[in-house]
PDB file of C-alpha atoms in Angstrom:
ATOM      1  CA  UNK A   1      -3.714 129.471 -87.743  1.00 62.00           C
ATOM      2  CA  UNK A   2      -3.803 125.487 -87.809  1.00 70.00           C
ATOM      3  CA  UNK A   3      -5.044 124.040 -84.827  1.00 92.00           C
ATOM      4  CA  UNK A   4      -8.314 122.006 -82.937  1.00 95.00           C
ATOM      5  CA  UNK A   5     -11.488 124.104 -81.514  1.00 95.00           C
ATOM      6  CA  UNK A   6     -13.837 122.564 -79.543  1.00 96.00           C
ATOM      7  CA  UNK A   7     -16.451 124.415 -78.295  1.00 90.00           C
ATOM      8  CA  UNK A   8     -18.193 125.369 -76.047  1.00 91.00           C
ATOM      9  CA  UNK A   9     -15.649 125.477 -73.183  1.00 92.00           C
ATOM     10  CA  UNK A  10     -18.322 125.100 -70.561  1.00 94.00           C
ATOM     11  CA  UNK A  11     -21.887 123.373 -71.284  1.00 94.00           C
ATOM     12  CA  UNK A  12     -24.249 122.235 -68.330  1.00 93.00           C
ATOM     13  CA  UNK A  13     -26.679 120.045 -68.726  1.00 91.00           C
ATOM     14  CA  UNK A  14     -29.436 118.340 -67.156  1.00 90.00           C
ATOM     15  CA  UNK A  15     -29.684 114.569 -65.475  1.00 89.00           C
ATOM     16  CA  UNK A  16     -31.090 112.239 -68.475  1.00 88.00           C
ATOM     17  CA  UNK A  17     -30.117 114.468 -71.370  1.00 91.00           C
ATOM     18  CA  UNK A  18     -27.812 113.715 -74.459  1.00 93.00           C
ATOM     19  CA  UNK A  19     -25.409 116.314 -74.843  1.00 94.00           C
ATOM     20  CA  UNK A  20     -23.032 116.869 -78.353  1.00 95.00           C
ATOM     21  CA  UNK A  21     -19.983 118.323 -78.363  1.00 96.00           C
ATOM     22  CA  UNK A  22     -17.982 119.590 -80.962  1.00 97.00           C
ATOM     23  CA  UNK A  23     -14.597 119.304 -82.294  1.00 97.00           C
ATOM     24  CA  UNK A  24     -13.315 120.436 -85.650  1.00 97.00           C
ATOM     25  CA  UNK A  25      -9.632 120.541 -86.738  1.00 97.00           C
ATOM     26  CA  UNK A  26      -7.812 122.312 -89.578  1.00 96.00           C
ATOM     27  CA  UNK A  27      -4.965 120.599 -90.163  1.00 94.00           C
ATOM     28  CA  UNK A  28      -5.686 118.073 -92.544  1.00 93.00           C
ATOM     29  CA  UNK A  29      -4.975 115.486 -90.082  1.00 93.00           C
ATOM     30  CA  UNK A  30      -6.367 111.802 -91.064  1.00 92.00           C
ATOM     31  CA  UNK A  31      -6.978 110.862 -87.339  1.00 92.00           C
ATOM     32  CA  UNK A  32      -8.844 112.069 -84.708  1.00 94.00           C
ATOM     33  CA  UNK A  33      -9.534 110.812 -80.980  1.00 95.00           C
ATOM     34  CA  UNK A  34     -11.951 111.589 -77.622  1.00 97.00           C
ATOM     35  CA  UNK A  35     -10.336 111.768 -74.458  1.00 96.00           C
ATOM     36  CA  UNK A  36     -12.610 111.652 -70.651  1.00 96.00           C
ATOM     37  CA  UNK A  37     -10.315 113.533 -67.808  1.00 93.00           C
ATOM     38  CA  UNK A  38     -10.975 112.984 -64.408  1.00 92.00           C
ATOM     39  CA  UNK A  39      -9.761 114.359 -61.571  1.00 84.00           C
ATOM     40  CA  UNK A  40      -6.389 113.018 -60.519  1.00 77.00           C
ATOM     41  CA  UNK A  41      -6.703 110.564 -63.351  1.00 80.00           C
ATOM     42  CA  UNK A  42      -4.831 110.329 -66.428  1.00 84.00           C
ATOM     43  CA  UNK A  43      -6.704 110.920 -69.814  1.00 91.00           C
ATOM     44  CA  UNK A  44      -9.161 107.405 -70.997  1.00 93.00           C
ATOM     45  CA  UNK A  45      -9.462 106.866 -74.548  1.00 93.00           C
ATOM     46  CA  UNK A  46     -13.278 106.814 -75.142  1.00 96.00           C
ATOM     47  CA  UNK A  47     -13.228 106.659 -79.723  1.00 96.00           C
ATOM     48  CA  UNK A  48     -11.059 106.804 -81.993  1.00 94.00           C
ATOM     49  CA  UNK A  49     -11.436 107.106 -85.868  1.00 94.00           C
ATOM     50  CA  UNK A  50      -8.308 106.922 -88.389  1.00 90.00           C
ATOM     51  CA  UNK A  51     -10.835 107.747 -91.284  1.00 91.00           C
ATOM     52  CA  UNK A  52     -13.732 109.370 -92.203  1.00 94.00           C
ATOM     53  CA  UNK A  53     -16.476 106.987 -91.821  1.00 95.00           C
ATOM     54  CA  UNK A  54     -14.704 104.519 -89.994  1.00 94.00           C
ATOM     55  CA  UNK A  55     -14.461 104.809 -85.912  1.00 95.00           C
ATOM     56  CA  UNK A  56     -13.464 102.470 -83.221  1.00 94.00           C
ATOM     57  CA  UNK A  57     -14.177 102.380 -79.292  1.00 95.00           C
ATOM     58  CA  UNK A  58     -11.711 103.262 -76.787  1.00 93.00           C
ATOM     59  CA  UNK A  59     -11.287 102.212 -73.421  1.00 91.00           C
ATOM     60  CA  UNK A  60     -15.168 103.818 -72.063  1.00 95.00           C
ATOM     61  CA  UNK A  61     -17.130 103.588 -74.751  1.00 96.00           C
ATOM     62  CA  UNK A  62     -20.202 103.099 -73.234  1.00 96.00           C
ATOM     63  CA  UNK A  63     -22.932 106.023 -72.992  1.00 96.00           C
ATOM     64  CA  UNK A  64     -20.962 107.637 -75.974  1.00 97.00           C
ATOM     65  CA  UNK A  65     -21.136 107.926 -79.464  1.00 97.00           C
ATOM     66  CA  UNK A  66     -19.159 109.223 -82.416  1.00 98.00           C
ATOM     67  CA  UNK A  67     -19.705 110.032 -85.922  1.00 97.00           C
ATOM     68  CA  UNK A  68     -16.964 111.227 -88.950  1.00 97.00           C
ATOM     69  CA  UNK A  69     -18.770 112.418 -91.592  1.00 97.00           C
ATOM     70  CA  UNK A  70     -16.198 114.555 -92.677  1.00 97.00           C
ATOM     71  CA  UNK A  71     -12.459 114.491 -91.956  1.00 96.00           C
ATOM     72  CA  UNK A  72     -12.866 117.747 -90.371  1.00 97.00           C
ATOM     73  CA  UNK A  73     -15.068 117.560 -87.791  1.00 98.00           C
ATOM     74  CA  UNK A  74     -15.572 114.319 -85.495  1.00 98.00           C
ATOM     75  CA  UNK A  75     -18.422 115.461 -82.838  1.00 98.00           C
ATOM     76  CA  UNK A  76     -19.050 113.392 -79.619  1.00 97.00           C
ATOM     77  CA  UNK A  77     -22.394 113.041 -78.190  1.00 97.00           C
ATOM     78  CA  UNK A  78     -22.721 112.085 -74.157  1.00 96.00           C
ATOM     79  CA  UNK A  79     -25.804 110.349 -74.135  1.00 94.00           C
ATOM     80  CA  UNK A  80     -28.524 109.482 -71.090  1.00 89.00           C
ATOM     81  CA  UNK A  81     -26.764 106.294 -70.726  1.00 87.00           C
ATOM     82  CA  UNK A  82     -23.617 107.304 -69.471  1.00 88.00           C
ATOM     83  CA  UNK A  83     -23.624 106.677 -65.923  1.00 88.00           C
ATOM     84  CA  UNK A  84     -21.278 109.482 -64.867  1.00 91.00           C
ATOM     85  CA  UNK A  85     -21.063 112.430 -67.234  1.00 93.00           C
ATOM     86  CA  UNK A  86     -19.213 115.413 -65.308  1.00 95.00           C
ATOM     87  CA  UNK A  87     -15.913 115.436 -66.674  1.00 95.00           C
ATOM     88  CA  UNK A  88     -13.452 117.371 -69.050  1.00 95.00           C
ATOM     89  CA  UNK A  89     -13.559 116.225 -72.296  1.00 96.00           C
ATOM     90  CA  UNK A  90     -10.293 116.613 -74.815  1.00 95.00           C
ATOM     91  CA  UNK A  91     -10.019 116.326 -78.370  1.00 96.00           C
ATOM     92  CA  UNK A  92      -7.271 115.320 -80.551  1.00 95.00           C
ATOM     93  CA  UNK A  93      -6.026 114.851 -83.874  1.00 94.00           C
ATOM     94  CA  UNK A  94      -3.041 113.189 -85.388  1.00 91.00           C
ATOM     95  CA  UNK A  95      -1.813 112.295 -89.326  1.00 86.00           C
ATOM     96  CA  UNK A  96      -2.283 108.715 -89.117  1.00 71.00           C
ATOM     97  CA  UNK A  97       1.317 106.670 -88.989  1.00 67.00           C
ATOM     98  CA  UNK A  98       2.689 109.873 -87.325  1.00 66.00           C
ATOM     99  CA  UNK A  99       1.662 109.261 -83.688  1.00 71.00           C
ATOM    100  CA  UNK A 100       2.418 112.953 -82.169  1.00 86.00           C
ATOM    101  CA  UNK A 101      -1.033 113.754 -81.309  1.00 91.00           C
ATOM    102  CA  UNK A 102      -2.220 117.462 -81.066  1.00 93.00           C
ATOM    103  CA  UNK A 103      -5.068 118.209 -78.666  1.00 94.00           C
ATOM    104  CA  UNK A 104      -7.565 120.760 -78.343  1.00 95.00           C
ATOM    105  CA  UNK A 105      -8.554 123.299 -75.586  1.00 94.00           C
ATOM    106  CA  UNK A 106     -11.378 121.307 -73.911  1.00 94.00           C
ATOM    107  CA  UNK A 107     -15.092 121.097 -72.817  1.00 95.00           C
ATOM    108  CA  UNK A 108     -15.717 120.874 -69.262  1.00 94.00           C
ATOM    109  CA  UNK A 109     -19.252 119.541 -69.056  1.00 95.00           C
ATOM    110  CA  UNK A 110     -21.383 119.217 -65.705  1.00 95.00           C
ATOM    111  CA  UNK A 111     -24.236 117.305 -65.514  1.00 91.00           C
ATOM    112  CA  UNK A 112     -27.046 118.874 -63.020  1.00 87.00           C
TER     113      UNK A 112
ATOM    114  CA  UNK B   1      -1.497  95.275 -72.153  1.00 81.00           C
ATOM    115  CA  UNK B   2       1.248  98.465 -72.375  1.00 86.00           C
ATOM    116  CA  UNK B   3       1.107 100.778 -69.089  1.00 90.00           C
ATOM    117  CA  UNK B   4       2.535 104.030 -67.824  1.00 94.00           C
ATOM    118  CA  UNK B   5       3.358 104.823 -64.283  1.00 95.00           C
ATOM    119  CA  UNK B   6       3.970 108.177 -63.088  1.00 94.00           C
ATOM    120  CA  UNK B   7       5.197 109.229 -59.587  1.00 88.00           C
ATOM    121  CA  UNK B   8       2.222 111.060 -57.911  1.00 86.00           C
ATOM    122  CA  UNK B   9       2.037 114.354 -56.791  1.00 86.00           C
ATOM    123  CA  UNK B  10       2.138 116.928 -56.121  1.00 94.00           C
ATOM    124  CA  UNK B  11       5.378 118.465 -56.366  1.00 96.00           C
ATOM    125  CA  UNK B  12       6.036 121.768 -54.529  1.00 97.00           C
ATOM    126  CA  UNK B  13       9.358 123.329 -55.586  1.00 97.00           C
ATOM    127  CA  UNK B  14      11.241 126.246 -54.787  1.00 97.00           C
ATOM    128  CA  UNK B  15      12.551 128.671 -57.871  1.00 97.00           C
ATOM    129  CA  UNK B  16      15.545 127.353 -59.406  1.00 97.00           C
ATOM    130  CA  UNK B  17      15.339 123.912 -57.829  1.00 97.00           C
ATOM    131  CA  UNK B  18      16.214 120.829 -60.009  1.00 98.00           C
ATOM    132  CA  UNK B  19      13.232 118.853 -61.163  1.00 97.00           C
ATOM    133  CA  UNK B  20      12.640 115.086 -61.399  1.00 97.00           C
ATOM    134  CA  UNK B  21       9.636 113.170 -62.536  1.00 97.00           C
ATOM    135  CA  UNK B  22       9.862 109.937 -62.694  1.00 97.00           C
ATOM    136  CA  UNK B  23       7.947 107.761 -65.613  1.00 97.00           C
ATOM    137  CA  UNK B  24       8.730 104.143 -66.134  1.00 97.00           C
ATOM    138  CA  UNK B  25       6.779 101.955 -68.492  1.00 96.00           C
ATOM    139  CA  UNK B  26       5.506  98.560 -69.131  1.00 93.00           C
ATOM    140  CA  UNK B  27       5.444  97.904 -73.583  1.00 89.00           C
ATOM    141  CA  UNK B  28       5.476  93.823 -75.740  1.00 82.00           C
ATOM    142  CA  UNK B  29       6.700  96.180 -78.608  1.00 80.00           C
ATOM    143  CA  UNK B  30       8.924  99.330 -79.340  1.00 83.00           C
ATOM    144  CA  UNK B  31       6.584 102.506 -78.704  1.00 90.00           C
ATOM    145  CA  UNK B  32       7.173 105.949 -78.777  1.00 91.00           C
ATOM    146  CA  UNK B  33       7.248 107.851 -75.259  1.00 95.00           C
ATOM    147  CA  UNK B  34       6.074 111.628 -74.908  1.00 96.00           C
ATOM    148  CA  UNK B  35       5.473 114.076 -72.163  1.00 97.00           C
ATOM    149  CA  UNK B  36       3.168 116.493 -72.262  1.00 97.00           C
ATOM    150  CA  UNK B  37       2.044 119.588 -70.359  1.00 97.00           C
ATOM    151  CA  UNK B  38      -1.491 120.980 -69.171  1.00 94.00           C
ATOM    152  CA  UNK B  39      -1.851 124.277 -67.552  1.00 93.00           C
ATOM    153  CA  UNK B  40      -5.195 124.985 -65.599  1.00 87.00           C
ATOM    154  CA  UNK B  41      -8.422 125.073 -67.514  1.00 84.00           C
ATOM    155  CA  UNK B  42      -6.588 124.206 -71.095  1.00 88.00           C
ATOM    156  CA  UNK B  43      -5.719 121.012 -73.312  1.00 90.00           C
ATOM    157  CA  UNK B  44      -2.429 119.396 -73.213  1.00 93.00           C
ATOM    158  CA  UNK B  45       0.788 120.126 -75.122  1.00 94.00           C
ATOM    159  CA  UNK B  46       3.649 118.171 -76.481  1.00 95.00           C
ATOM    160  CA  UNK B  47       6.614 118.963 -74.421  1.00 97.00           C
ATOM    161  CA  UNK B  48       9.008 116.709 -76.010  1.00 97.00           C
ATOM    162  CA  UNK B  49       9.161 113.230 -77.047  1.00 95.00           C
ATOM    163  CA  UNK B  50      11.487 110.445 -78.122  1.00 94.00           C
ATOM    164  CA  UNK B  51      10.595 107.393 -80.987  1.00 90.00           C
ATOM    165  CA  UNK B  52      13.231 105.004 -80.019  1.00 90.00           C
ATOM    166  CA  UNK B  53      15.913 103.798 -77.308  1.00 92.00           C
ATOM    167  CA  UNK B  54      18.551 106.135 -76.090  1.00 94.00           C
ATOM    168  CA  UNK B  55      16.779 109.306 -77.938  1.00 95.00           C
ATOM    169  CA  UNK B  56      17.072 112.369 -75.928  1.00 97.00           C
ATOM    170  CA  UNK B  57      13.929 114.245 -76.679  1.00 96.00           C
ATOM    171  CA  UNK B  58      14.265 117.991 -75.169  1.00 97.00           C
ATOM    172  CA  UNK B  59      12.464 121.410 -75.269  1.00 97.00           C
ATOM    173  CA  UNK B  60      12.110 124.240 -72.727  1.00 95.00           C
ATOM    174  CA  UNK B  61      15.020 123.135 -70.557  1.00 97.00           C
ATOM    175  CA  UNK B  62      13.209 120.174 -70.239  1.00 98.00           C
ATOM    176  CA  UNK B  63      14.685 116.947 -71.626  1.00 98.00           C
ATOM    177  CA  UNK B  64      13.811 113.139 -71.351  1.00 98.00           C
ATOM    178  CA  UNK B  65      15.986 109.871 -72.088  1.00 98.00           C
ATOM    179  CA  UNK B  66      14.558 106.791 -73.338  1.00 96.00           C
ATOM    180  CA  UNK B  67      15.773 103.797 -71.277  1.00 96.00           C
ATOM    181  CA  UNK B  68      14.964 100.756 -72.908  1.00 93.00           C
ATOM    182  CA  UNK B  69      17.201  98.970 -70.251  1.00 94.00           C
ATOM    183  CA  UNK B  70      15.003 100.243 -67.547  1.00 95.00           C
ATOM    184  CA  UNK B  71      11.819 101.200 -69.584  1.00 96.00           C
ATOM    185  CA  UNK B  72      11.630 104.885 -68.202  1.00 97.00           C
ATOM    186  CA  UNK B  73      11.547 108.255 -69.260  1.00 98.00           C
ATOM    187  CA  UNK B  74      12.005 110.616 -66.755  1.00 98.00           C
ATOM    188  CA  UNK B  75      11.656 114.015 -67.031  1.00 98.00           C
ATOM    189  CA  UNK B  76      14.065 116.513 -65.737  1.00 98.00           C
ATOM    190  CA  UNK B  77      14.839 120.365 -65.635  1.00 98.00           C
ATOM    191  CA  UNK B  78      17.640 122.066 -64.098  1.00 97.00           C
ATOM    192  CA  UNK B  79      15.898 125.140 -63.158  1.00 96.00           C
ATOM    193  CA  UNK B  80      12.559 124.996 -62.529  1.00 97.00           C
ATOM    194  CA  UNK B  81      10.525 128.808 -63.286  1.00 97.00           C
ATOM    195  CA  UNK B  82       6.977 129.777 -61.472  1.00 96.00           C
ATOM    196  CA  UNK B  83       5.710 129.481 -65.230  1.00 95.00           C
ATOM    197  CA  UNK B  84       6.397 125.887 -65.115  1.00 97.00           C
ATOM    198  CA  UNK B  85       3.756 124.950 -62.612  1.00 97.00           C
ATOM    199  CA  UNK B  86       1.792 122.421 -64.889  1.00 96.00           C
ATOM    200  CA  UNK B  87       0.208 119.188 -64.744  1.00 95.00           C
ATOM    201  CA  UNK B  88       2.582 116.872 -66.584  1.00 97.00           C
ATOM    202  CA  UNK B  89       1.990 113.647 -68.387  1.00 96.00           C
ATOM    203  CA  UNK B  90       3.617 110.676 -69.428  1.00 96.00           C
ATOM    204  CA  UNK B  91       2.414 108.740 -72.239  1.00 95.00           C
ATOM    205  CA  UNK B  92       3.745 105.857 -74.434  1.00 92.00           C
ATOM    206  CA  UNK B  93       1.893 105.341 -77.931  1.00 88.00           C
ATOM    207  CA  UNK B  94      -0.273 101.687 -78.618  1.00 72.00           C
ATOM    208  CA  UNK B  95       3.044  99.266 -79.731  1.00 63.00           C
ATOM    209  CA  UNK B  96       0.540  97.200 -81.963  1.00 66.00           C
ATOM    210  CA  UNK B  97       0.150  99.439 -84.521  1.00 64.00           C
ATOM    211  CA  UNK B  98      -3.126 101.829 -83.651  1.00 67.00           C
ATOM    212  CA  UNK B  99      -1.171 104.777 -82.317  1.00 70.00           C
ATOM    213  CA  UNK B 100      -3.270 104.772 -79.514  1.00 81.00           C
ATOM    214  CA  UNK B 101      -2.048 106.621 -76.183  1.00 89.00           C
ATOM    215  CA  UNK B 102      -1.769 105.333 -73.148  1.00 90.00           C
ATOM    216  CA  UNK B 103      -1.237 108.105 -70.489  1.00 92.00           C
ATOM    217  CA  UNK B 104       0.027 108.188 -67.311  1.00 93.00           C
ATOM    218  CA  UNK B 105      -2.022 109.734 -64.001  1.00 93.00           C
ATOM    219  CA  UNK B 106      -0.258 113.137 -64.414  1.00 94.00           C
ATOM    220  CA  UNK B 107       2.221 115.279 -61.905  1.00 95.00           C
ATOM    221  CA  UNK B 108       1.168 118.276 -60.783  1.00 95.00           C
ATOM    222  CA  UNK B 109       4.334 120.469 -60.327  1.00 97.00           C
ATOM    223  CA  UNK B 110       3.973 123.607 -58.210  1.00 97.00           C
ATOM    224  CA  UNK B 111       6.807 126.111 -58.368  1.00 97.00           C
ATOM    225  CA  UNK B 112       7.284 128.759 -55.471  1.00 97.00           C
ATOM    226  CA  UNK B 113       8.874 132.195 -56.074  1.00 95.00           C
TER     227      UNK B 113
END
């Protein structure tokens, strides 16, 4: 089946430690995107890459990073500078110039 | 810049009721609008969408018109199931070109039996 894992579902963490989580899709899709979800909040862009090698900051960039190495696979780390890290983190992918995007399941990650 | 604005929740319905939820946007260009749907614990999914002005996007019993006169898309259902309690977003895609989403705060719709 076609579709976007990330994994794990649940990853703690402690204070002052960079964290990477991973997302990997199989549908061939050119585009891929990080979403932050907060309670009672909507869903903030943090990157964004359209192809591999090439990404571009979202809305809360800051404390993140990204890398696309391979069109499959577009891992976010969480590093020591992000001021707030709790959150649930969503993945998504899209074929670029087609803008119905197709999200995975999620990784809820709580800093200690 | 392009917005969404969603009414807040929650929304506590009773089995069979009609549901409303209102999404109105602000857009310089012509996006597309979609809704989607999170259950608890899991990732979101499309629920239906609509690419330009007077489409009817629909799925599930659910269905959405795109109002370019009044720059909504509300989201209705004329009988609402317990299996439809959800979270449930509106979101327009970027108008400039980078497909980027801008979502909405979310709805969460409780259904009684």
């Amino acid at each position: 089946d076609g579709g976007i894992t990330q994994s794990p579902k649940y990853l703690f963490r402690k204070e002052g430690q960079n964290v990477t989580l991973s997302c990997e899709q199989n549908l061939n899709h050119d585009a891929m995107y990080w979403y932050r979800q907060d309670p009672g909040q909507g869903l903030r862009l943090i990157y964004y890459s359209q192809i591999v090698n090439d990404f571009q900051k979202g809305d809360i960039a800051e404390g993140y990073s990204v890398s696309r190495e391979k069109k499959e696979s577009f891992p976010l780390t969480v590093t020591s500078a992000q001021k707030n890290p709790t959150a649930f983190y969503l993945c998504a992918s899209s074929m670029w110039r087609n803008n119905e995007q197709f999200f995975g399941p999620g990784t809820r990650l709580t800093v200690l | 810049g392009d917005s969404v604005t969603q009414m807040e929740g929650p929304v506590t319905l009773s089995e069979e009721a009609c549901l409303t939820i209102n999404c109105t946007y602000t857009a310089t260009g012509y996006p597309s609008l979609f809704w989607y749907v999170q259950y608890p614990g899991e990732g979101l999914q499309l629920l239906l969408k609509a690419t330009k002005a007077d489409d009817k996007g629909s799925n599930k019993g659910f269905e959405a018109t795109y109002r370019k006169e009044t720059t909504s898309f509300h989201l209705e259902k004329g009988s609402v199931q317990v299996s439809d309690s959800a979270v449930y977003f509106c979101a327009l895609s970027d108008s400039t070109g980078t497909y980027k989403y801008i979502f909405g705060t979310g709805t969460r719709l409780k259904v009684l039996a």
